[in-house]
Coordinates of C-alpha atoms and ligand atoms in Angstrom, one line a residue:
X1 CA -214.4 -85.4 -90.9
X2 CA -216.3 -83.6 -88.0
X3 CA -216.5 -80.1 -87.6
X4 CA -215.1 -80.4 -84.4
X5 CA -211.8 -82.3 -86.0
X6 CA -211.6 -79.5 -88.4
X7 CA -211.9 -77.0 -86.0
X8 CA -208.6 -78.5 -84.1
X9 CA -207.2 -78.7 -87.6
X10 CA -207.6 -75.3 -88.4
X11 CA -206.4 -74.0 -85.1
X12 CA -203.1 -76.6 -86.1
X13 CA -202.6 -74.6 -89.0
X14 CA -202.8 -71.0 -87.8
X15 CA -199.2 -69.4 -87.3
X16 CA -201.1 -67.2 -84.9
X17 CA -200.0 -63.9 -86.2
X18 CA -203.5 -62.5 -86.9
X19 CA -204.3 -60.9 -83.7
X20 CA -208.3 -61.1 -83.9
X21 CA -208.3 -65.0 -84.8
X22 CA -209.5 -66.2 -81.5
X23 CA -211.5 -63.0 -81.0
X24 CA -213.3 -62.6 -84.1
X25 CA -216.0 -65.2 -85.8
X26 CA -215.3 -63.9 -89.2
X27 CA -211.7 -64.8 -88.9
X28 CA -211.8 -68.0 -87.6
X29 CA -215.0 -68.2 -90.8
X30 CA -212.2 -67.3 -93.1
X31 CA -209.4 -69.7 -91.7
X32 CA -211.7 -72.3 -91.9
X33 CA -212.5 -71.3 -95.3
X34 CA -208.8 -71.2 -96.5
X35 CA -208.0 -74.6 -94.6
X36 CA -210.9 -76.2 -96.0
X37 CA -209.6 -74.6 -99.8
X38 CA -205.8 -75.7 -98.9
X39 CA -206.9 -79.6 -97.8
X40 CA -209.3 -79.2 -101.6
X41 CA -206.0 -78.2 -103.9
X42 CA -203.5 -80.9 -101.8
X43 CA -206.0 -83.5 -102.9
X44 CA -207.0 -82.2 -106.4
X45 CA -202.9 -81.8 -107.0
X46 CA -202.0 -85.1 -105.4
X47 CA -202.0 -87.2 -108.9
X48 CA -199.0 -84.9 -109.8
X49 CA -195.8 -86.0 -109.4
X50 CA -193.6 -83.2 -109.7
X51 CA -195.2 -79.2 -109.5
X52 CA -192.0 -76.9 -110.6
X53 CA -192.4 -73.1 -111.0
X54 CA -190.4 -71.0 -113.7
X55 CA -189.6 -67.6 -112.5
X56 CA -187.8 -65.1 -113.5
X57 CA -186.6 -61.6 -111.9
X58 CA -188.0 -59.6 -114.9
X59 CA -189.6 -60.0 -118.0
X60 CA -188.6 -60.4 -121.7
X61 CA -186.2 -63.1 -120.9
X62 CA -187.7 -66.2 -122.2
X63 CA -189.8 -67.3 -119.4
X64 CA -192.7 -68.7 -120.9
X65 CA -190.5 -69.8 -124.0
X66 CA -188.6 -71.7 -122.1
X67 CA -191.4 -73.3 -119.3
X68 CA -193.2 -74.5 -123.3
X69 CA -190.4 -75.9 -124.5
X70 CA -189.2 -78.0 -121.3
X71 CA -193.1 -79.1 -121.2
X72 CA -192.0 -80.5 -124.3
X73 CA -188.6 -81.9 -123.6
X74 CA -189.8 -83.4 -121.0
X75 CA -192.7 -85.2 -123.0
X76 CA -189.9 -86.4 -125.9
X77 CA -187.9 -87.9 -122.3
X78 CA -190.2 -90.5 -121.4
X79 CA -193.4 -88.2 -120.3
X80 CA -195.5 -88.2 -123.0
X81 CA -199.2 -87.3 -121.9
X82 CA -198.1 -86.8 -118.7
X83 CA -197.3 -83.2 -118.5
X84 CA -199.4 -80.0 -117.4
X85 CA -198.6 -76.3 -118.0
X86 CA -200.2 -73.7 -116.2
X87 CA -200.0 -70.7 -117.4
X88 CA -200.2 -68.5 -114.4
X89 CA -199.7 -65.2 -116.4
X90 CA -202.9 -63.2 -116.7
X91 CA -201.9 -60.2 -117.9
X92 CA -199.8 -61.8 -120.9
X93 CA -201.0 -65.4 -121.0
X94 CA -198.7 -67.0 -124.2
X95 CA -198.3 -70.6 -123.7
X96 CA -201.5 -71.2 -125.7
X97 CA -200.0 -69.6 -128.3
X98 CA -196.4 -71.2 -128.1
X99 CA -198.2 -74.5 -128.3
X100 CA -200.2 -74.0 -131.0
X101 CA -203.2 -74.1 -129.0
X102 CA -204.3 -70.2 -130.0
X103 CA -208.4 -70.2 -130.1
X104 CA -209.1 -72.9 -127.9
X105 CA -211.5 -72.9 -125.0
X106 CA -211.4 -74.6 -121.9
X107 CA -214.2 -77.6 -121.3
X108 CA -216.5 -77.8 -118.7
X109 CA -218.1 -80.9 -117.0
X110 CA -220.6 -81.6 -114.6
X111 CA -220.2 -80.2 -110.6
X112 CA -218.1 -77.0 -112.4
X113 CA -215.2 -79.1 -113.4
X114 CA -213.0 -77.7 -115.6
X115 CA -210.9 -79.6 -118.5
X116 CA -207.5 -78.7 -119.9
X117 CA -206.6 -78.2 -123.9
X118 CA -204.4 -81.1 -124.7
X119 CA -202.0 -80.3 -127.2
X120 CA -199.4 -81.7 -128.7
X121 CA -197.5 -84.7 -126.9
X122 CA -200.2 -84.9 -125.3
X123 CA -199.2 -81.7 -123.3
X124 CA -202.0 -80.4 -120.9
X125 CA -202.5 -76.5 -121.0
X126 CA -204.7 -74.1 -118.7
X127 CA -204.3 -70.3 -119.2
X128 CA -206.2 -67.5 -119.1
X129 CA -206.1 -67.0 -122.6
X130 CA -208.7 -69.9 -123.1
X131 CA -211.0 -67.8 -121.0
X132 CA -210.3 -64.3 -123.3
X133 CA -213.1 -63.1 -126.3
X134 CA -210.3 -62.2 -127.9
X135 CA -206.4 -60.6 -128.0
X136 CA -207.4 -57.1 -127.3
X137 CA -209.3 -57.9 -124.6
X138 CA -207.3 -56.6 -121.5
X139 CA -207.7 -58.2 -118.0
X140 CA -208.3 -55.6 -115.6
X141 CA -208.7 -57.4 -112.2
X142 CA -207.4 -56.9 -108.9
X143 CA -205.5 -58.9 -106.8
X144 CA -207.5 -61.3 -105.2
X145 CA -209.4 -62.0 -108.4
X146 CA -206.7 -63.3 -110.4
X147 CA -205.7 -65.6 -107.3
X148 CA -209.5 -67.0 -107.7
X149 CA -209.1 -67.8 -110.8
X150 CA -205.3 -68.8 -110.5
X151 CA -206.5 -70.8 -107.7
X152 CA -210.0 -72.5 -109.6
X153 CA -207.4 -73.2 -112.9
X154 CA -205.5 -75.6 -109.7
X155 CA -208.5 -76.8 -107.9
X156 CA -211.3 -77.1 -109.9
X157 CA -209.2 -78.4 -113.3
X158 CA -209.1 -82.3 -114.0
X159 CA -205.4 -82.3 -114.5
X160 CA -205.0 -86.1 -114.3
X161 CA -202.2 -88.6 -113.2
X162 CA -199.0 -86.3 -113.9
X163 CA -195.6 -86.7 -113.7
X164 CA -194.8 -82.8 -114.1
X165 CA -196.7 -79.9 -113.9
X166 CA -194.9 -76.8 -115.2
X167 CA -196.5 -73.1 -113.7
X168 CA -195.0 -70.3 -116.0
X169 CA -195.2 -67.8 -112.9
X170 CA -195.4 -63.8 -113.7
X171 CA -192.6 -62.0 -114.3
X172 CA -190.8 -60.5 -111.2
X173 CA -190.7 -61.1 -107.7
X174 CA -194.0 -58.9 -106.2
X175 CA -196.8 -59.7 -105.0
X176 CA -198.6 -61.7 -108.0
X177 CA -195.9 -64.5 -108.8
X178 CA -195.6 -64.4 -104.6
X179 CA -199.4 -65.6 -104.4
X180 CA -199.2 -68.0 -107.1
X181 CA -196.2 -69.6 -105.5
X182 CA -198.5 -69.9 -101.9
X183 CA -201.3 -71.5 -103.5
X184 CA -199.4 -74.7 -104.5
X185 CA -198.8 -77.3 -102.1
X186 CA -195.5 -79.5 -102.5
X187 CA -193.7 -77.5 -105.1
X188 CA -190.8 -79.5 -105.8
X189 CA -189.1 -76.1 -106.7
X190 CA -188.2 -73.4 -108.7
X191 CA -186.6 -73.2 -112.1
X192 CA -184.9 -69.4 -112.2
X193 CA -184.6 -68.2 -116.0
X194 CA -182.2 -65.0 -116.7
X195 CA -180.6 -63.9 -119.7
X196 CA -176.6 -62.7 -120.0
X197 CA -176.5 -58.9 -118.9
X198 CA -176.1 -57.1 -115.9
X199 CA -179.3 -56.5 -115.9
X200 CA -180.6 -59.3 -115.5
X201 CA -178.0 -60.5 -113.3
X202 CA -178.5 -58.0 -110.5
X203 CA -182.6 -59.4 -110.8
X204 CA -181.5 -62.8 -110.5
X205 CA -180.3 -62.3 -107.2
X206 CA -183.5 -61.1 -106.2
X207 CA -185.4 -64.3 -107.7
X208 CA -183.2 -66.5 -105.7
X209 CA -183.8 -64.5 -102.6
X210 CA -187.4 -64.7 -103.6
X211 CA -187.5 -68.3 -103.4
X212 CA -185.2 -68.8 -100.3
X213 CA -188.0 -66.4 -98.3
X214 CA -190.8 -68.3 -99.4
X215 CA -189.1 -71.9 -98.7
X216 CA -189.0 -73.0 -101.8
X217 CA -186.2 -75.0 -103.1
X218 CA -183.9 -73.3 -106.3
X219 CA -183.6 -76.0 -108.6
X220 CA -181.7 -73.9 -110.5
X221 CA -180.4 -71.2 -113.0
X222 CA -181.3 -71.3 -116.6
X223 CA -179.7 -68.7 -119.2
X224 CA -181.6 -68.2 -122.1
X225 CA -180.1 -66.0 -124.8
X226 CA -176.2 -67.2 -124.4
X227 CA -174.8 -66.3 -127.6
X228 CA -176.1 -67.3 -130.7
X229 CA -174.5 -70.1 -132.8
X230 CA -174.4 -68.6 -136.4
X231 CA -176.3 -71.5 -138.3
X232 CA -173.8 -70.9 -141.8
X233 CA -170.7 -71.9 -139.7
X234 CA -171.0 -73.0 -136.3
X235 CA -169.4 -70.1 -134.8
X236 CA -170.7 -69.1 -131.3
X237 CA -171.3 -65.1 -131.0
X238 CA -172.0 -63.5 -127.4
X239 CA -174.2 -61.2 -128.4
X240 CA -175.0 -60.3 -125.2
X241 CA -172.6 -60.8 -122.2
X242 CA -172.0 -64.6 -121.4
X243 CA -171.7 -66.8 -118.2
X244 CA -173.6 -64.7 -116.4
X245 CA -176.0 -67.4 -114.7
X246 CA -173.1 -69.4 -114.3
X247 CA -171.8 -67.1 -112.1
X248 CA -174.5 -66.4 -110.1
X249 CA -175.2 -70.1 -109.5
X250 CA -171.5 -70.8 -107.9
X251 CA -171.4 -67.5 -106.0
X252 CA -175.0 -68.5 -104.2
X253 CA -174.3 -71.8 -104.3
X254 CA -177.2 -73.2 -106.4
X255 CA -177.4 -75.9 -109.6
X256 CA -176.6 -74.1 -112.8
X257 CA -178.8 -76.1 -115.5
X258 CA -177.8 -74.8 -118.8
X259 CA -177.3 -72.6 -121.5
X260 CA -179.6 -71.8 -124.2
X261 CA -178.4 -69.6 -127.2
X262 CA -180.6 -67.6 -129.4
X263 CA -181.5 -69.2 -132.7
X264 CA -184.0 -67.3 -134.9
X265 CA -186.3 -70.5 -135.0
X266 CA -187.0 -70.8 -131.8
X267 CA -188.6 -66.9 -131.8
X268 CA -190.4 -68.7 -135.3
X269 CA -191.6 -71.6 -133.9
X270 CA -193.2 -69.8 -130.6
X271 CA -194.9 -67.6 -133.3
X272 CA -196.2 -70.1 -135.3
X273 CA -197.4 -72.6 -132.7
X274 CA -194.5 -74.8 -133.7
X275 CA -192.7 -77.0 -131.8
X276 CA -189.2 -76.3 -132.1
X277 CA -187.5 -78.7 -130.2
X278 CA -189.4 -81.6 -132.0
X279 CA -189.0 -79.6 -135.8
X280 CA -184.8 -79.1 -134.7
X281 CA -183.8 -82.1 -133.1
X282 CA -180.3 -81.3 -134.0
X283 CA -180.0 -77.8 -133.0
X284 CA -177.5 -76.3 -130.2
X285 CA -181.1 -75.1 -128.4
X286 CA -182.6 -78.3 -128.4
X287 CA -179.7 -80.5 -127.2
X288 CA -179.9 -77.7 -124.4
X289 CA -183.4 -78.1 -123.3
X290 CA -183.4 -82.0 -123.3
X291 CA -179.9 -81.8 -121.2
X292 CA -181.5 -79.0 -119.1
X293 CA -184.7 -81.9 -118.5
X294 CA -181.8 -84.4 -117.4
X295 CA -180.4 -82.0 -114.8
X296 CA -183.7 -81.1 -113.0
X297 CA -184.6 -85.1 -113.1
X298 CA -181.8 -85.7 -111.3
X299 CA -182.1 -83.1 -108.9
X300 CA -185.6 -83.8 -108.3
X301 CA -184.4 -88.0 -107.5
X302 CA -181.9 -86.4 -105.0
X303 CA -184.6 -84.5 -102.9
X304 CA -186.5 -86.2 -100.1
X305 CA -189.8 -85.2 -100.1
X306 CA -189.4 -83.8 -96.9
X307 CA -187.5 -81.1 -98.8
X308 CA -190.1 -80.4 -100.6
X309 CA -192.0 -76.9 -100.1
X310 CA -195.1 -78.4 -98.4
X311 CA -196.5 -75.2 -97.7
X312 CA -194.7 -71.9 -98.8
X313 CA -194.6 -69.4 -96.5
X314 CA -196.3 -66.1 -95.9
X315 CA -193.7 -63.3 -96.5
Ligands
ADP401 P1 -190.9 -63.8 -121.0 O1 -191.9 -64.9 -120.7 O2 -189.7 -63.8 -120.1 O3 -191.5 -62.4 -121.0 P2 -190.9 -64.8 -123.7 O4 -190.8 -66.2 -123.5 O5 -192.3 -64.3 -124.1 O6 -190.3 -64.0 -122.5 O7 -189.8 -64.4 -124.8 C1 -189.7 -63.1 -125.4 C2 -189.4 -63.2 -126.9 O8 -188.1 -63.7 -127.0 C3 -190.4 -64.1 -127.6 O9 -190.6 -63.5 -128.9 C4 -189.5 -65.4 -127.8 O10 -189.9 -66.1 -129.0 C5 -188.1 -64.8 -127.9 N1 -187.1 -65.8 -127.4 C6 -187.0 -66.3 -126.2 N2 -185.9 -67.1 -126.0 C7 -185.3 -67.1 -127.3 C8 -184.2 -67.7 -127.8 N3 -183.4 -68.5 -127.1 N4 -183.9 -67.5 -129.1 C9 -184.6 -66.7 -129.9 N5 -185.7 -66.1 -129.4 C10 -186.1 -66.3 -128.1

């Protein structure tokens, strides 16, 4: 490509909101710069089938639980070696440790390529944790650091042929899980996790509203915590309030994809580097996640990939 095409190309691309873009040298340095990165990570992410972020309006509700356990579910369904989780938490990166990948380091290869830790089922993981001396160690970065690295863990990682690619996004709906979301080209969509309370249902709202700004489809609601089945006799306790995400889903008309319930095991298992769904085939929580992995399959068939987020928007 000449510079003159990519010139044009870059001028295609600009929304022309930046004022001193056909003023200023630097800016149009800087466009150039971001095209060139964007047409880099479309290319570098084209061998991946499916890229779906899990989000959730606040923390402590089984985000990255549930994005390690769907990487799993879906590797059980069909995908085994086929599916990538990035961890796109910095500040509390704990995928590594939910797959039982705690201590590893990320590989290098030649030209500053970067390899993933394969785990189990062939699951490949990138997170910042591969990167940290050690748990204490804090990361205290500013924005447009952690999008560097957010950004070289997508373009300059060998992720391989994939059929899914799983980004456990921050928690919340500001600026960091905002940035991740723009970096990714063709994001099939977003997988909204929430928990039964009030709470969490008023932040809910905002995750969907989140999505629906950026362009980026809602694949749908997950509830994580729904009651918990007492494992002596099968007897289903809300212990928090139930059919909360339900709710939610019907009133703003978007896919509701499940329920998980709380079961002691699973907290285990993330603790131990286990995984549960494959050590509980026969639990309540695992029939959830491999039905959950059966719902987004089929609403990822039904979408054209013209429907696709091609390029989220700047909010
Ligand atoms: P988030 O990513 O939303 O901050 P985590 O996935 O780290 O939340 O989960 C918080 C804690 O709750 C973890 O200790 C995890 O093991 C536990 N947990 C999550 N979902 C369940 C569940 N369904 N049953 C039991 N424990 C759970």
């Amino acid at each position: 490509m000449t510079n003159t095409t990519k010139q044009v190309n870059v001028a295609e691309e600009c929304d022309g909101k930046c004022s001193s873009c056909s003023t200023s040298d630097g800016c149009n340095d800087h466009r150039k710069q971001q095209y060139e990165q964007e047409q880099k990570l479309k290319l570098k992410l084209s061998k991946i089938k499916h890229k779906i972020a899990i989000i959730s309006g606040k923390g402590g509700v089984g985000k990255s639980t549930v994005t390690a356990n769907l990487a799993m579910a879906f590797a059980i369904q069909g995908h085994k070696d086929k599916v990538g989780v990035l961890d796109a938490d910095i500040h509390g990166p704990c995928i590594p440790k939910m797959l039982g990948l705690k201590g590893q380091k990320l590989v290098g290869g030649p030209g500053g390529l970067l390899f993933p830790v394969t785990g189990k089922l062939g699951i490949k993981v990138v997170s910042m944790d591969f990167l940290l001396p050690n748990d204490e160690a804090p990361v205290i970065w500013r924005g447009p650091l952690k999008m560097k690295i957010i950004q070289q863990f997508l373009s300059d990682v060998t992720w391989g042929d994939l059929d899914y690619l799983l980004v456990d996004l921050p928690p919340g709906t500001g600026d960091e899980p905002l940035s991740v979301i723009q970096l990714i080209p063709d994001m099939d969509g977003v997988v909204i996790v929430t928990m039964p309370s009030e709470v969490s249902e008023a932040v809910v709202k905002k995750s969907v509203s989140f999505a629906k700004q950026v362009g980026v489809p809602v694949i749908g609601i997950i509830e994580n915590m729904s009651g918990f089945v007492c494992p002596e006799c099968g007897a289903k306790i809300d212990v928090f309030k139930a059919g909360g995400g339900k709710r939610i889903a019907d009133d703003m008309n978007i896919p509701y994809l499940g329920s998980i319930p709380l079961d002691p095991k699973i907290c285990n298992d993330s603790d131990g580097g286990l995984s549960f769904i494959v050590e509980n085939k026969t639990s309540p929580a695992t029939k959830a996640f491999l039905e959950i992995v059966k719902e987004i399959e089929q609403f990822l068939e039904h979408t054209e990939p013209s429907e696709k987020a091609t390029k989220p928007k700047a909010v």
